[in-house]
Short mmCIF file of C-alpha atoms in Angstrom, two decimals:
data_model
loop_
_atom_site.label_atom_id
_atom_site.label_comp_id
_atom_site.label_asym_id
_atom_site.label_seq_id
_atom_site.Cartn_x
_atom_site.Cartn_y
_atom_site.Cartn_z
CA MET P 18 207.76 169.01 266.20
CA ARG P 19 205.12 167.95 267.92
CA ALA P 20 201.56 169.34 269.30
CA TRP P 21 198.13 169.09 270.34
CA VAL P 22 194.96 170.27 267.94
CA ALA P 23 191.17 170.86 269.71
CA PRO P 24 189.84 168.97 267.13
CA ALA P 25 186.80 171.69 265.78
CA GLY P 26 183.65 169.38 266.51
CA ARG P 27 184.80 166.60 269.10
CA PRO P 28 184.08 168.75 271.86
CA GLY P 29 186.46 167.56 275.45
CA THR P 30 189.19 166.74 273.42
CA VAL P 31 192.83 167.14 272.27
CA GLU P 32 195.08 164.98 269.96
CA CYS P 33 198.86 164.88 270.01
CA VAL P 34 199.78 165.31 265.81
CA GLU P 35 202.54 165.95 263.68
CA LEU P 36 203.08 169.43 262.11
CA PRO P 37 205.37 171.61 260.29
CA VAL P 38 207.38 173.87 262.75
CA PRO P 39 205.41 177.48 262.11
CA VAL P 40 207.30 179.59 260.03
CA PRO P 41 207.23 183.18 261.52
CA GLU P 42 205.50 186.01 259.32
CA ALA P 43 207.82 189.21 258.52
CA ASP P 44 206.52 191.38 261.90
CA GLU P 45 206.80 187.65 264.13
CA LEU P 46 209.36 185.47 266.26
CA LEU P 47 210.05 182.08 266.31
CA VAL P 48 209.90 180.68 269.59
CA GLU P 49 211.12 177.13 271.05
CA VAL P 50 208.84 176.16 273.60
CA ARG P 51 210.44 175.46 277.11
CA ALA P 52 207.10 175.46 279.37
CA CYS P 53 203.48 176.79 279.31
CA GLY P 54 200.83 176.92 281.26
CA VAL P 55 197.36 175.12 280.61
CA CYS P 56 194.74 178.40 281.26
CA ARG P 57 190.97 177.28 281.76
CA THR P 58 190.50 179.53 279.06
CA ASP P 59 192.36 176.67 276.95
CA LEU P 60 188.55 173.89 278.72
CA HIS P 61 186.23 175.90 276.98
CA VAL P 62 188.82 176.03 273.74
CA ARG P 63 188.33 172.21 273.52
CA ASP P 64 184.88 171.50 275.35
CA GLY P 65 183.52 174.39 272.83
CA ASP P 66 182.18 177.15 275.79
CA LEU P 67 184.37 179.20 272.85
CA PRO P 68 183.74 178.88 269.56
CA PRO P 69 185.64 177.26 266.60
CA ARG P 70 187.57 179.81 264.68
CA LEU P 71 190.93 177.48 263.77
CA GLU P 72 190.14 174.38 262.91
CA ARG P 73 192.31 171.94 265.39
CA VAL P 74 193.40 174.31 266.52
CA VAL P 75 196.66 173.88 269.64
CA PRO P 76 195.61 175.74 272.55
CA GLY P 77 197.88 177.16 274.78
CA HIS P 78 198.59 181.30 275.23
CA GLU P 79 201.40 180.89 278.61
CA ALA P 80 204.07 179.52 276.95
CA VAL P 81 207.45 180.38 277.37
CA GLY P 82 210.35 180.22 275.53
CA ASP P 83 213.29 181.01 273.73
CA VAL P 84 213.90 183.28 270.22
CA VAL P 85 215.43 180.99 267.06
CA ALA P 86 213.75 183.02 264.45
CA VAL P 87 213.05 186.23 263.95
CA GLY P 88 210.85 187.94 260.68
CA ASP P 89 212.80 190.48 258.49
CA ALA P 90 210.55 193.64 259.96
CA VAL P 91 212.12 192.12 263.42
CA THR P 92 214.49 194.28 265.00
CA ALA P 93 213.30 193.68 268.65
CA PRO P 94 213.07 190.81 270.66
CA VAL P 95 216.85 189.19 269.49
CA VAL P 96 217.52 185.19 268.61
CA GLY P 97 218.21 184.05 271.87
CA THR P 98 215.56 185.99 274.28
CA ARG P 99 213.19 184.63 276.52
CA VAL P 100 210.06 185.44 275.59
CA GLY P 101 206.15 185.25 276.61
CA VAL P 102 203.98 183.45 274.17
CA PRO P 103 200.90 185.55 275.49
CA TRP P 104 197.08 185.05 275.00
CA LEU P 105 196.34 188.91 273.18
CA ARG P 106 198.29 188.16 269.99
CA ARG P 107 196.56 191.20 267.33
CA THR P 108 194.73 194.89 267.84
CA CYS P 109 194.03 197.32 265.05
CA GLY P 110 195.95 199.70 266.12
CA ALA P 111 193.65 202.43 264.39
CA CYS P 112 189.89 201.42 265.21
CA ARG P 113 188.58 203.99 268.25
CA TYR P 114 189.07 201.68 271.41
CA CYS P 115 192.88 201.16 270.21
CA LEU P 116 193.62 204.51 270.49
CA ARG P 117 192.05 204.97 273.54
CA GLY P 118 194.58 202.77 274.96
CA GLN P 119 191.55 200.29 275.43
CA GLU P 120 193.32 198.04 272.55
CA ASN P 121 191.71 194.67 274.60
CA LEU P 122 188.23 196.04 272.86
CA CYS P 123 189.36 195.99 269.54
CA PRO P 124 186.97 194.15 267.85
CA SER P 125 189.77 193.32 265.72
CA SER P 126 191.45 191.39 268.10
CA LEU P 127 193.34 188.00 267.39
CA TYR P 128 194.41 185.57 269.91
CA THR P 129 196.86 182.73 270.30
CA GLY P 130 195.33 179.65 270.51
CA TRP P 131 192.10 180.20 269.55
CA ASP P 132 192.73 182.39 266.47
CA ALA P 133 196.59 181.00 265.79
CA HIS P 134 198.15 178.63 267.22
CA GLY P 135 199.73 178.27 270.47
CA GLY P 136 202.22 177.26 272.72
CA TYR P 137 201.27 173.18 273.37
CA ALA P 138 203.74 172.68 270.69
CA GLU P 139 207.75 172.51 270.72
CA TYR P 140 207.22 175.86 268.70
CA ALA P 141 205.15 178.79 267.60
CA THR P 142 205.19 182.08 266.25
CA VAL P 143 203.71 185.62 268.11
CA PRO P 144 203.73 188.83 265.79
CA ALA P 145 207.25 190.76 267.45
CA ARG P 146 205.03 193.95 269.73
CA TYR P 147 202.69 191.79 271.66
CA ALA P 148 205.73 188.97 273.00
CA TYR P 149 207.08 190.47 275.84
CA GLU P 150 210.45 189.85 277.24
CA MET P 151 210.04 187.17 280.11
CA PRO P 152 211.63 189.29 284.02
CA ALA P 153 214.36 186.63 285.44
CA GLY P 154 215.06 184.58 288.20
CA TYR P 155 212.52 182.37 287.15
CA SER P 156 212.59 179.28 285.79
CA ALA P 157 210.33 179.12 282.19
CA GLU P 158 207.96 176.65 284.40
CA GLU P 159 207.82 179.81 286.42
CA LEU P 160 207.33 182.36 284.46
CA THR P 161 204.01 180.34 281.97
CA PRO P 162 201.41 181.72 284.83
CA LEU P 163 201.99 184.86 285.09
CA LEU P 164 201.25 185.18 281.20
CA CYS P 165 196.97 185.19 281.30
CA ALA P 166 196.66 184.33 284.24
CA GLY P 167 199.12 186.67 286.01
CA ILE P 168 197.90 190.31 284.42
CA ILE P 169 194.22 189.33 284.27
CA GLY P 170 194.38 188.83 287.43
CA TYR P 171 196.68 192.49 288.32
CA ARG P 172 193.58 193.63 285.78
CA ALA P 173 190.48 192.89 287.89
CA LEU P 174 191.92 193.54 290.74
CA ASN P 175 192.53 197.19 289.27
CA ARG P 176 189.60 196.83 287.65
CA ALA P 177 188.50 195.94 291.01
CA GLU P 178 188.75 199.50 292.48
CA LEU P 179 190.38 197.61 296.66
CA PRO P 180 190.90 200.93 298.30
CA GLN P 181 194.77 201.46 300.36
CA GLY P 182 194.39 198.13 302.93
CA GLY P 183 191.22 197.36 301.77
CA ARG P 184 189.39 193.85 302.18
CA LEU P 185 189.50 192.01 299.99
CA GLY P 186 186.79 188.43 298.55
CA ILE P 187 188.45 186.44 296.18
CA TYR P 188 185.80 183.54 295.12
CA GLY P 189 187.54 180.80 292.97
CA PHE P 190 191.72 180.20 293.96
CA GLY P 191 193.38 178.35 291.02
CA ALA P 192 195.98 179.79 289.08
CA SER P 193 195.46 183.36 288.22
CA ALA P 194 193.95 184.30 292.20
CA HIS P 195 197.04 182.73 294.13
CA LEU P 196 198.95 185.63 292.01
CA THR P 197 196.75 187.63 292.22
CA ALA P 198 196.19 187.34 296.60
CA GLN P 199 199.67 187.78 296.43
CA LEU P 200 199.74 191.70 294.80
CA ALA P 201 196.88 192.57 296.44
CA LEU P 202 198.82 190.97 300.04
CA ALA P 203 201.64 193.38 299.61
CA ARG P 204 199.45 195.96 298.34
CA GLY P 205 198.55 196.42 302.87
CA ALA P 206 195.40 193.99 301.90
CA VAL P 207 193.06 191.42 303.73
CA VAL P 208 193.13 188.99 301.82
CA HIS P 209 189.64 186.25 301.93
CA VAL P 210 189.19 183.33 300.12
CA LEU P 211 186.18 182.15 298.67
CA THR P 212 186.41 178.43 297.42
CA ARG P 213 185.72 174.55 298.19
CA ALA P 214 188.70 173.55 297.49
CA PRO P 215 190.70 172.03 301.02
CA ALA P 216 194.09 172.40 299.71
CA ALA P 217 193.02 175.49 298.12
CA ARG P 218 192.18 176.94 301.41
CA THR P 219 195.55 176.11 303.09
CA LEU P 220 197.91 177.52 299.77
CA ALA P 221 195.16 180.22 300.12
CA LEU P 222 196.55 180.75 304.56
CA ASP P 223 200.07 179.56 303.85
CA LEU P 224 200.48 182.89 301.17
CA GLY P 225 198.92 185.16 304.02
CA ALA P 226 194.95 184.92 303.08
CA ALA P 227 193.32 186.42 306.25
CA SER P 228 191.13 183.34 305.73
CA ALA P 229 189.85 180.63 303.98
CA GLY P 230 186.27 179.24 304.26
CA ASP P 231 182.66 178.19 301.80
CA ALA P 232 181.14 180.60 299.42
CA ARG P 233 178.02 179.44 301.03
CA THR P 234 178.77 180.71 304.55
CA GLY P 235 181.04 184.19 303.06
CA PRO P 236 183.47 185.53 304.36
CA PRO P 237 184.37 186.84 308.63
CA GLU P 238 183.46 190.86 307.48
CA PRO P 239 181.84 192.58 304.97
CA LEU P 240 184.26 193.39 301.84
CA ASP P 241 185.36 196.71 300.44
CA ALA P 242 185.75 194.39 296.80
CA ALA P 243 185.72 190.95 295.57
CA ILE P 244 186.97 188.76 292.27
CA LEU P 245 185.28 186.50 290.95
CA PHE P 246 187.43 184.17 288.96
CA ALA P 247 185.42 180.32 289.27
CA PRO P 248 183.72 181.01 285.71
CA SER P 249 179.82 179.97 288.28
CA GLY P 250 177.42 183.01 287.90
CA ALA P 251 175.45 180.88 290.49
CA LEU P 252 178.91 182.99 292.01
CA VAL P 253 177.25 186.18 291.40
CA PRO P 254 174.45 186.91 294.05
CA ALA P 255 176.35 185.95 297.08
CA ALA P 256 179.73 187.91 296.69
CA LEU P 257 177.83 190.85 295.89
CA GLU P 258 175.91 190.16 298.90
CA ALA P 259 179.24 190.44 300.75
CA LEU P 260 179.64 193.24 299.18
CA ASP P 261 180.19 196.74 301.78
CA SER P 262 178.62 199.81 300.49
CA GLY P 263 180.82 201.48 297.42
CA GLY P 264 182.10 198.02 297.22
CA THR P 265 183.01 196.47 293.80
CA LEU P 266 182.78 192.99 292.83
CA SER P 267 185.14 192.08 289.34
CA ILE P 268 184.39 188.74 287.01
CA ALA P 269 187.96 188.07 285.47
CA GLY P 270 186.60 184.74 283.65
CA ILE P 271 186.15 184.85 279.64
CA HIS P 272 183.09 182.51 280.25
CA LEU P 273 181.50 182.73 282.45
CA SER P 274 177.30 180.88 283.39
CA ASP P 275 174.16 181.82 283.82
CA ILE P 276 173.78 184.63 286.60
CA PRO P 277 170.66 184.15 288.62
CA SER P 278 168.42 186.90 289.79
CA LEU P 279 169.31 189.83 291.81
CA ASN P 280 167.87 191.50 294.16
CA TYR P 281 168.46 194.96 294.16
CA GLN P 282 168.43 195.58 297.38
CA ARG P 283 169.90 192.94 298.69
CA HIS P 284 172.34 193.84 295.73
CA LEU P 285 173.55 196.34 294.48
CA PHE P 286 171.56 199.12 296.79
CA ARG P 287 174.13 201.41 297.98
CA GLU P 288 176.16 201.65 295.08
CA ARG P 289 177.97 198.07 294.99
CA THR P 290 178.98 197.83 291.58
CA VAL P 291 179.45 194.16 288.70
CA ARG P 292 182.69 194.85 286.34
CA SER P 293 184.06 192.32 283.39
CA VAL P 294 187.09 192.10 282.62
CA THR P 295 187.64 191.76 279.43
CA ALA P 296 191.27 190.18 277.99
CA ASN P 297 194.40 192.90 278.57
CA THR P 298 196.25 195.14 277.21
CA ARG P 299 199.57 194.96 276.39
CA ARG P 300 200.53 197.76 279.31
CA ASP P 301 198.11 195.63 281.52
CA GLY P 302 201.28 193.33 280.98
CA ARG P 303 204.27 195.16 280.79
CA ASP P 304 203.35 196.71 284.40
CA PHE P 305 202.33 193.43 285.90
CA LEU P 306 205.12 191.70 284.72
CA ALA P 307 207.39 194.61 286.51
CA ALA P 308 205.43 194.14 289.54
CA ALA P 309 206.80 190.24 289.56
CA ALA P 310 210.10 191.54 288.77
CA ALA P 311 210.51 193.55 292.01
CA GLN P 312 208.17 191.49 293.91
CA ARG P 313 209.48 188.27 294.05
CA LEU P 314 206.00 185.87 293.08
CA ARG P 315 205.71 183.09 294.51
CA PRO P 316 204.03 180.22 291.91
CA THR P 317 202.78 177.29 292.90
CA LEU P 318 202.71 174.37 289.99
CA THR P 319 201.50 171.30 289.17
CA VAL P 320 204.11 170.29 286.21
CA TYR P 321 203.19 167.40 283.94
CA ASP P 322 205.36 166.45 281.25
CA PHE P 323 203.46 167.86 277.75
CA THR P 324 202.76 164.53 276.62
CA HIS P 325 200.42 164.26 279.51
CA ALA P 326 198.76 167.65 278.00
CA ALA P 327 195.53 165.44 278.51
CA THR P 328 195.69 164.40 281.75
CA ALA P 329 196.36 167.46 282.60
CA LEU P 330 193.37 169.42 281.12
CA ASP P 331 191.09 166.94 282.85
CA ASP P 332 192.42 167.39 285.99
CA LEU P 333 192.10 171.23 285.74
CA ALA P 334 188.98 170.15 284.63
CA ALA P 335 188.60 168.30 287.55
CA GLY P 336 189.57 170.78 290.37
CA ARG P 337 192.24 168.69 290.79
CA VAL P 338 195.33 170.78 290.58
CA GLU P 339 196.62 172.79 292.97
CA GLY P 340 197.53 176.13 291.46
CA ALA P 341 199.07 176.65 288.35
CA ALA P 342 199.31 173.55 285.98
CA VAL P 343 201.81 173.81 283.41
CA LEU P 344 203.52 170.93 280.64
CA ARG P 345 206.79 170.93 280.85
CA MET P 346 208.67 170.26 277.26
CA PRO P 347 211.41 167.73 276.95
CA ALA P 348 214.87 168.45 277.26
CA ARG P 349 216.47 169.04 273.59
#
C-alpha cells in the first residue's frame, strides 16, 4: 500500500513510500481508508514538537473508512461497517485514571499516528473497542474532522463550563474551532471569534458568530468562557483578561508555546480559571458523534488528493487552510 511517513530526525518533512498492508491483531480491525483529516497534531509529529515514538511513523488520526477484515477476537463492528480511526488508540483500563472515567489521563495511553501507524495510508488498523461507528448523512471527507477536531472541541467546550446562553470567546478558528462554534451556537451561546485570518473571520460570521476580530483588540464584551485553539501561549493573558468574573479559559491544544508572565489582578483575580484539555475519553467521542448525528454540522473542508499530503501539511502550517484539511483517497 501507499503511505506517508514522518522520518524521525528530519523534522518538517514527510515521504510517500510503499509499505505492507498491516495485519490486524486479535482485537483489531483492518480499515480501508477513504479519507483522512490533516490535524495540527500531525504537524507537531512532522516537525518534532512531539518527540518521536515510532520510527518513520505514518501520521493521521482522523481516518474514515470501511472495515475489510477483523481480528479473531472481534465480534463487532463487522466487515463493511464505516468506522473512524481516532487519536486515542489504547489505554490500560486498570490505572486509577481509567477506573474513575479519566482514561484520557492514562499514563500508558497510546495514540494513532504517533505511537502506531495512522491514516495517511490506504489501509490502517484500529483496536475495535476504540473505533467509532460513524453517523449517517455525512460524506467520508466530512466525517474526518469530527474524529479529532470535533471531539476535542466538544471536550474543550465542556471544560470551559459555558453557562446557558453565555458569551464564548474562541481564539483561533481552524478545523476544531469552526465545529465547536456550531455546537456552542446550538446551545444558545453568543460566540465571539478572535483570529488573524480574514477568511476565517468571514467563515465565523457566516456560521453565526456575533463578532469576528483580532485577539489584540479583544472581544466587544466580557466573556463567560473562552477556548484557545491557536497554539500560541502569548494569547493566554489576552484571553484571561477578556473573561468576566468567574469565567473559565479552556486550552485545547496538545502543544502550546510558552505562556508569558501573568498579572494576578488583571488575569486571574475574581475567580477566573485556566484549564487544559488532554486528549479525550471514548465517552466524549460517543457523545459528540451522537450530537453530530442529531445536529447536522457543516464542516468546511479544503480537500487534497492523497498524493498531496505534504502540500496539505505545509498549507496548514502557513495558515492557508479554510476549515479542515482532508486527504481524499483515490477511488478503487
